[in-house]
Amino acid sequence: MAHLDELIQKVSNVKDKLSLQNLKSELLGKNSQINQEFKKLGSLSEEERKAKASDLNNQKQRINEAIENKFKELEKLEINQKLQKEKVDVTLPARERPNGKIHPVSQVIDEISSIFSEVGFSVAEGPDVETEYNNFTALNTPENHPARDMHDTFYLDENKKILLRTHTSPVQIRTMLSGKPPFKIIVPGRTYRCDSDQTHAPMFHQLEGLHIDKGINMGHLKGCLDYFIKEFFEVKKIQMRFRPSHFPFTEPSAEVDIGYRMENGRIIVGEGNKWLEILGCGMVHPNVLKNAKVDTKKFQGYAFGMGIDRLAMLKYGINDLRSFFEADYRWLNYFGFDPLDVPTNYRGLSR
Ligand code: PHE
């Protein structure tokens, strides 16, 4: 058997943990020399056996110790090397982590939804790609109505049967056809028209409202809008004007203006001698209810539609509608909202 000192030298020459592992089984494992020696003990006399056994145990223990020490040493080395490699330079400037912002349109949709949900409206949705039937025909919009003109509507097929919805009103039809009255919904969503200037974008957002029940009248419509405008603009008083208008899907129809004044180049909503048109509304036309399979002898109600982008521009003082959709990060950083900011409306603080 090799001399013990040689074996111990072998252990101390090892450079990594894997080799140490291998060496350990070589020196102490089943086929190790020392193990063979142990096996031979049986053939010795008792005296000799005792002496030899104690000697072998001694050797074994020393090898074991040497291996353990080597293991600790290698471990330490490894950690030190790691620390050396992964050294953190604390003097480096921190890496900037850009914080996302909520787009004003998303913010306003959240605010609007929470205001209407407090008075019992739920949120409904429909697809951007609509049928000509839901977008026009079912909404009592005759074949020759100017809204159907190629200049206003993006048609998606030659037969003009499929289009990008020009308003959120088709969701009135979808909602009524897929359920039973009463209905009390708002519909925020994207809408499309061939139009683009400072206050019009080809893609914009609307909010539809529909309330159908027994005995609903214009008074309910007025009360609902009065409540909404006050909550949304966080004002106690609002001047509101219903102007007679025309929509094929409502009768009577009205457009609603709210009073405002200019102060240091900013619009102050609520009072003043100027009027700003913000929405269209009316009592849902009986033809629409019939198309949507609602019993007009029992049920009636109102609908309204407003421009969400317009509301966001007014509330947050944004001048150009087109900037909403340019995805300019600097713009979003300036006009966007922090994700954790809870709008005051959630708590109804304005009341
Ligand atoms: N859909 C109409 C528009 O886009 C708005 C509206 C909705 C008017 C509901 C009356 C009732 O102009």
Coordinates of C-alpha atoms and ligand atoms in Angstrom, one line a residue:
M1 CA 0.0 0.0 0.0
A2 CA 1.2 3.5 -0.9
H3 CA 2.6 5.5 1.9
L4 CA 0.0 7.5 3.8
D5 CA 1.9 10.8 3.3
E6 CA 1.8 10.2 -0.4
L7 CA -2.0 9.8 -0.3
I8 CA -2.4 12.9 1.8
Q9 CA -0.2 14.7 -0.7
K10 CA -2.5 13.5 -3.5
V11 CA -5.5 15.0 -1.7
S12 CA -3.9 18.3 -1.2
N13 CA -2.9 18.5 -4.9
V14 CA -6.5 18.3 -6.1
K15 CA -7.8 21.4 -7.8
D16 CA -11.6 21.0 -7.9
K17 CA -14.5 19.4 -6.2
L18 CA -15.2 16.8 -8.9
S19 CA -11.6 15.5 -8.8
L20 CA -11.8 15.4 -5.0
Q21 CA -15.0 13.3 -5.2
N22 CA -13.3 10.9 -7.6
L23 CA -10.2 10.7 -5.4
K24 CA -12.3 10.0 -2.4
S25 CA -13.9 6.9 -3.9
E26 CA -10.4 5.9 -5.2
L27 CA -8.9 6.1 -1.7
L28 CA -11.8 5.0 0.5
G29 CA -14.3 3.3 -1.8
K30 CA -15.1 -0.3 -2.2
N31 CA -12.2 -1.0 -4.4
S32 CA -9.7 1.1 -2.5
Q33 CA -6.5 -0.3 -1.3
I34 CA -7.4 0.4 2.3
N35 CA -10.6 -1.6 1.9
Q36 CA -8.7 -4.5 0.5
E37 CA -6.5 -4.4 3.5
F38 CA -9.5 -4.4 5.9
K39 CA -10.7 -7.6 4.1
K40 CA -7.5 -9.3 4.8
L41 CA -7.7 -8.8 8.5
G42 CA -9.7 -12.0 9.1
S43 CA -6.7 -14.1 8.1
L44 CA -4.4 -12.6 10.8
S45 CA -3.8 -13.6 14.4
E46 CA -5.8 -11.7 17.0
E47 CA -2.8 -9.7 18.1
E48 CA -1.7 -8.8 14.7
R49 CA -5.3 -8.0 13.7
K50 CA -5.8 -5.6 16.5
A51 CA -2.7 -3.7 15.7
K52 CA -3.4 -3.7 12.0
A53 CA -7.0 -2.7 12.4
S54 CA -6.1 0.2 14.6
D55 CA -3.5 1.3 12.1
L56 CA -5.9 1.1 9.2
N57 CA -8.6 3.0 11.1
N58 CA -6.1 5.6 11.8
Q59 CA -5.1 5.9 8.2
K60 CA -8.7 6.0 7.1
Q61 CA -9.4 8.8 9.6
R62 CA -6.5 10.9 8.4
I63 CA -7.4 10.5 4.8
N64 CA -11.0 11.5 5.6
E65 CA -9.9 14.5 7.5
A66 CA -7.6 15.5 4.7
I67 CA -10.5 15.2 2.2
E68 CA -12.8 17.2 4.4
N69 CA -10.3 20.0 4.8
K70 CA -9.6 20.0 1.1
F71 CA -13.4 20.2 0.5
K72 CA -13.7 23.2 2.7
E73 CA -10.7 24.9 1.1
L74 CA -12.1 24.3 -2.4
E75 CA -15.5 25.6 -1.3
K76 CA -14.0 28.8 0.1
L77 CA -12.0 29.3 -3.1
E78 CA -15.0 28.9 -5.2
I79 CA -16.9 31.5 -3.2
N80 CA -14.1 33.9 -3.4
Q81 CA -13.7 33.5 -7.1
K82 CA -17.5 34.1 -7.5
L83 CA -17.3 37.2 -5.4
Q84 CA -14.4 38.4 -7.5
K85 CA -16.3 37.8 -10.7
E86 CA -19.6 39.2 -9.7
K87 CA -18.3 42.3 -7.9
V88 CA -20.9 45.1 -7.9
D89 CA -19.6 48.5 -8.6
V90 CA -21.7 50.6 -6.2
T91 CA -20.4 53.8 -7.7
L92 CA -22.2 53.1 -11.0
P93 CA -25.3 55.2 -11.5
A94 CA -28.6 53.3 -11.1
R95 CA -30.1 51.9 -14.2
E96 CA -33.3 53.9 -15.0
R97 CA -36.5 51.8 -15.0
P98 CA -39.1 53.5 -17.1
N99 CA -42.5 53.6 -15.4
G100 CA -45.5 52.9 -17.6
K101 CA -48.3 55.4 -17.7
I102 CA -52.0 55.0 -18.2
H103 CA -53.2 56.6 -21.4
P104 CA -55.7 59.5 -20.8
V105 CA -58.3 57.6 -22.8
S106 CA -58.0 54.5 -20.7
Q107 CA -58.1 56.6 -17.6
V108 CA -61.2 58.4 -18.7
I109 CA -62.9 55.1 -19.6
D110 CA -62.2 53.8 -16.1
E111 CA -63.6 57.0 -14.5
I112 CA -66.7 56.9 -16.7
S113 CA -67.3 53.2 -16.0
S114 CA -67.0 53.7 -12.3
I115 CA -69.4 56.7 -12.3
F116 CA -72.1 54.9 -14.3
S117 CA -71.7 51.7 -12.3
E118 CA -72.6 53.6 -9.2
V119 CA -76.1 54.1 -10.6
G120 CA -76.6 50.6 -11.9
F121 CA -75.1 50.5 -15.4
S122 CA -73.0 47.6 -16.5
V123 CA -70.4 47.7 -19.2
A124 CA -71.1 46.0 -22.5
E125 CA -68.8 45.5 -25.5
G126 CA -69.0 44.7 -29.2
P127 CA -66.6 44.2 -32.1
D128 CA -65.0 47.0 -34.1
V129 CA -65.7 45.1 -37.3
E130 CA -69.5 45.2 -37.7
T131 CA -72.2 44.3 -40.2
E132 CA -73.9 47.0 -42.2
Y133 CA -77.1 45.7 -40.6
N134 CA -76.2 46.3 -37.0
N135 CA -74.4 49.6 -37.7
F136 CA -77.2 51.1 -39.8
T137 CA -80.2 49.2 -40.9
A138 CA -81.3 47.8 -37.5
L139 CA -80.7 51.4 -36.1
N140 CA -83.4 52.7 -38.4
T141 CA -80.9 54.4 -40.7
P142 CA -82.3 54.4 -44.2
E143 CA -80.4 53.3 -47.2
N144 CA -79.8 56.9 -48.5
H145 CA -78.7 58.4 -45.1
P146 CA -75.6 60.6 -45.5
A147 CA -73.9 58.6 -42.6
R148 CA -73.6 55.7 -45.0
D149 CA -71.7 57.7 -47.6
M150 CA -68.3 56.3 -48.7
H151 CA -66.6 59.4 -47.3
D152 CA -67.7 58.7 -43.7
T153 CA -67.6 54.9 -43.5
F154 CA -64.7 52.5 -43.9
Y155 CA -66.3 49.6 -45.8
L156 CA -64.4 46.4 -45.7
D157 CA -66.0 44.6 -48.7
E158 CA -67.2 45.5 -52.1
N159 CA -70.8 44.9 -51.3
K160 CA -70.7 47.2 -48.3
K161 CA -72.0 44.6 -45.9
I162 CA -69.0 44.6 -43.5
L163 CA -67.5 47.8 -42.1
L164 CA -65.6 49.4 -39.2
R165 CA -68.4 50.6 -36.9
T166 CA -69.0 54.3 -37.2
H167 CA -70.4 54.5 -33.7
T168 CA -71.0 52.3 -30.6
S169 CA -74.7 52.2 -31.2
P170 CA -74.7 48.8 -32.9
V171 CA -73.9 47.4 -29.5
Q172 CA -77.5 48.5 -28.5
I173 CA -78.8 46.0 -31.1
R174 CA -76.4 43.2 -30.0
T175 CA -77.2 43.7 -26.3
M176 CA -80.9 43.7 -26.8
L177 CA -80.9 40.7 -29.2
S178 CA -78.9 38.7 -26.8
G179 CA -80.9 39.3 -23.6
K180 CA -84.2 40.2 -22.1
P181 CA -85.2 43.7 -20.9
P182 CA -84.6 45.7 -18.7
F183 CA -81.3 46.8 -20.1
K184 CA -79.0 49.3 -18.4
I185 CA -75.6 49.4 -20.1
I186 CA -72.8 51.7 -21.1
V187 CA -70.5 50.8 -24.0
P188 CA -67.0 52.3 -24.3
G189 CA -65.2 51.4 -27.4
R190 CA -63.3 52.3 -30.6
T191 CA -65.2 53.8 -33.6
Y192 CA -64.0 54.8 -37.1
R193 CA -64.8 57.4 -39.7
C194 CA -62.9 58.8 -42.7
D195 CA -62.1 62.1 -41.1
S196 CA -58.9 63.7 -39.8
D197 CA -58.1 67.2 -38.5
Q198 CA -57.3 68.8 -35.1
T199 CA -60.5 67.6 -33.5
H200 CA -61.2 64.5 -35.6
A201 CA -59.2 61.3 -36.0
P202 CA -60.1 58.3 -38.2
M203 CA -60.2 56.2 -35.1
F204 CA -61.7 57.6 -32.0
H205 CA -63.6 56.5 -28.9
Q206 CA -67.3 56.7 -28.0
L207 CA -69.4 55.9 -25.0
E208 CA -72.8 54.6 -25.7
G209 CA -75.5 54.5 -23.0
L210 CA -78.8 52.5 -23.1
H211 CA -81.5 52.3 -20.5
I212 CA -84.6 50.3 -21.4
D213 CA -87.2 49.5 -18.8
K214 CA -90.9 50.1 -18.1
G215 CA -91.8 53.8 -17.9
I216 CA -88.4 55.3 -18.7
N217 CA -88.8 58.8 -20.1
M218 CA -86.8 62.0 -21.0
G219 CA -86.7 63.0 -17.4
H220 CA -84.6 59.9 -16.5
L221 CA -82.3 60.7 -19.4
K222 CA -81.8 64.3 -18.2
G223 CA -81.2 63.2 -14.6
C224 CA -78.7 60.6 -15.6
L225 CA -76.7 63.0 -17.8
D226 CA -76.8 65.7 -15.2
Y227 CA -75.4 63.3 -12.6
F228 CA -72.7 62.0 -15.0
I229 CA -71.5 65.4 -16.1
K230 CA -71.2 66.7 -12.6
E231 CA -69.4 63.6 -11.4
F232 CA -67.0 63.5 -14.3
F233 CA -66.0 67.1 -14.2
E234 CA -66.1 67.2 -10.4
V235 CA -68.3 70.2 -10.2
K236 CA -71.3 70.9 -8.1
K237 CA -73.3 72.8 -10.6
I238 CA -73.6 72.3 -14.3
Q239 CA -75.3 74.3 -17.0
M240 CA -76.8 71.9 -19.5
R241 CA -78.8 72.6 -22.7
F242 CA -80.8 70.1 -24.7
R243 CA -81.0 71.2 -28.3
P244 CA -83.5 69.4 -30.6
S245 CA -81.7 67.4 -33.1
H246 CA -82.1 64.4 -35.3
F247 CA -80.8 60.8 -35.2
P248 CA -82.5 58.0 -37.1
F249 CA -82.4 55.8 -34.1
T250 CA -84.0 58.1 -31.5
E251 CA -87.2 60.1 -31.4
P252 CA -87.3 62.7 -30.0
S253 CA -83.5 63.4 -30.4
A254 CA -81.4 66.0 -28.8
E255 CA -77.9 67.2 -28.6
V256 CA -76.6 68.3 -25.3
D257 CA -74.4 71.3 -24.7
I258 CA -72.7 72.2 -21.4
G259 CA -71.8 75.7 -20.3
Y260 CA -68.2 76.8 -20.0
R261 CA -66.0 79.8 -19.8
M262 CA -62.3 80.5 -20.7
E263 CA -60.0 81.4 -17.9
N264 CA -56.3 82.1 -18.7
G265 CA -56.6 80.1 -21.9
R266 CA -58.1 77.1 -20.1
I267 CA -61.6 75.8 -20.4
I268 CA -63.6 75.9 -17.1
V269 CA -66.5 73.5 -17.4
G270 CA -69.8 74.1 -15.6
E271 CA -70.7 77.7 -15.9
G272 CA -70.2 80.6 -18.3
N273 CA -71.7 82.1 -21.4
K274 CA -70.3 79.7 -23.9
W275 CA -71.7 76.3 -25.0
L276 CA -69.9 73.2 -25.9
E277 CA -71.6 70.2 -27.6
I278 CA -70.7 67.0 -25.9
L279 CA -73.2 64.3 -26.8
G280 CA -76.2 63.1 -28.8
C281 CA -79.2 61.4 -27.2
G282 CA -82.9 60.7 -27.3
M283 CA -85.6 58.2 -26.7
V284 CA -84.9 54.9 -28.5
H285 CA -87.0 54.8 -31.7
P286 CA -89.7 52.2 -31.7
N287 CA -88.4 50.8 -35.0
V288 CA -85.0 50.1 -33.3
L289 CA -86.8 48.3 -30.4
K290 CA -88.8 46.2 -32.8
N291 CA -85.6 45.3 -34.8
A292 CA -84.1 44.2 -31.5
K293 CA -87.2 42.1 -30.5
V294 CA -88.2 44.3 -27.6
D295 CA -91.9 44.6 -26.8
T296 CA -92.6 48.3 -27.4
K297 CA -95.9 48.1 -25.6
K298 CA -94.1 47.3 -22.4
F299 CA -90.7 48.8 -22.7
Q300 CA -89.1 52.0 -23.7
G301 CA -86.0 54.0 -22.9
Y302 CA -83.3 56.4 -23.8
A303 CA -79.9 56.1 -25.4
F304 CA -76.9 58.5 -25.6
G305 CA -73.6 58.6 -27.3
M306 CA -70.6 60.8 -26.5
G307 CA -67.0 61.2 -27.6
I308 CA -64.6 59.9 -25.0
D309 CA -61.6 61.6 -26.5
R310 CA -63.4 64.9 -26.4
L311 CA -64.2 64.4 -22.7
A312 CA -60.6 63.5 -21.9
M313 CA -59.4 66.6 -23.8
L314 CA -61.8 68.8 -21.9
K315 CA -61.1 67.4 -18.4
Y316 CA -57.3 67.3 -18.8
G317 CA -56.6 70.3 -21.0
I318 CA -55.3 68.4 -24.1
N319 CA -55.6 70.4 -27.3
D320 CA -54.9 68.2 -30.2
L321 CA -56.9 65.0 -30.6
R322 CA -54.4 63.5 -33.1
S323 CA -51.7 63.4 -30.4
F324 CA -53.8 60.8 -28.6
F325 CA -52.9 58.2 -31.1
E326 CA -49.3 59.0 -32.1
A327 CA -47.9 56.8 -29.4
D328 CA -45.3 59.4 -28.5
Y329 CA -43.7 58.4 -25.3
R330 CA -42.9 61.9 -24.2
W331 CA -46.5 62.9 -24.7
L332 CA -47.8 59.9 -22.8
N333 CA -45.3 60.7 -20.0
Y334 CA -46.7 64.2 -19.7
F335 CA -50.4 63.5 -20.1
G336 CA -50.6 59.9 -18.8
F337 CA -51.5 58.8 -15.3
D338 CA -49.6 56.8 -12.7
P339 CA -51.1 53.3 -12.5
L340 CA -51.6 53.6 -8.7
D341 CA -53.3 56.9 -8.7
V342 CA -56.9 56.4 -7.7
P343 CA -59.1 58.9 -9.5
T344 CA -61.1 61.0 -7.0
N345 CA -64.3 59.8 -8.6
Y346 CA -63.9 56.3 -7.2
R347 CA -64.7 57.7 -3.8
G348 CA -67.3 60.1 -5.0
L349 CA -65.4 62.9 -3.4
S350 CA -67.0 65.5 -5.7
R351 CA -70.4 65.0 -4.1
Ligands
PHE1 N1 -74.5 57.3 -32.4 C1 -74.6 58.7 -32.4 C2 -73.4 59.3 -33.0 O1 -72.4 58.7 -33.2 C3 -74.8 59.3 -31.0 C4 -76.1 58.8 -30.4 C5 -76.1 57.7 -29.7 C6 -77.2 59.6 -30.5 C7 -77.3 57.3 -29.1 C8 -78.4 59.2 -29.9 C9 -78.4 58.0 -29.2 O2 -73.4 60.5 -33.4

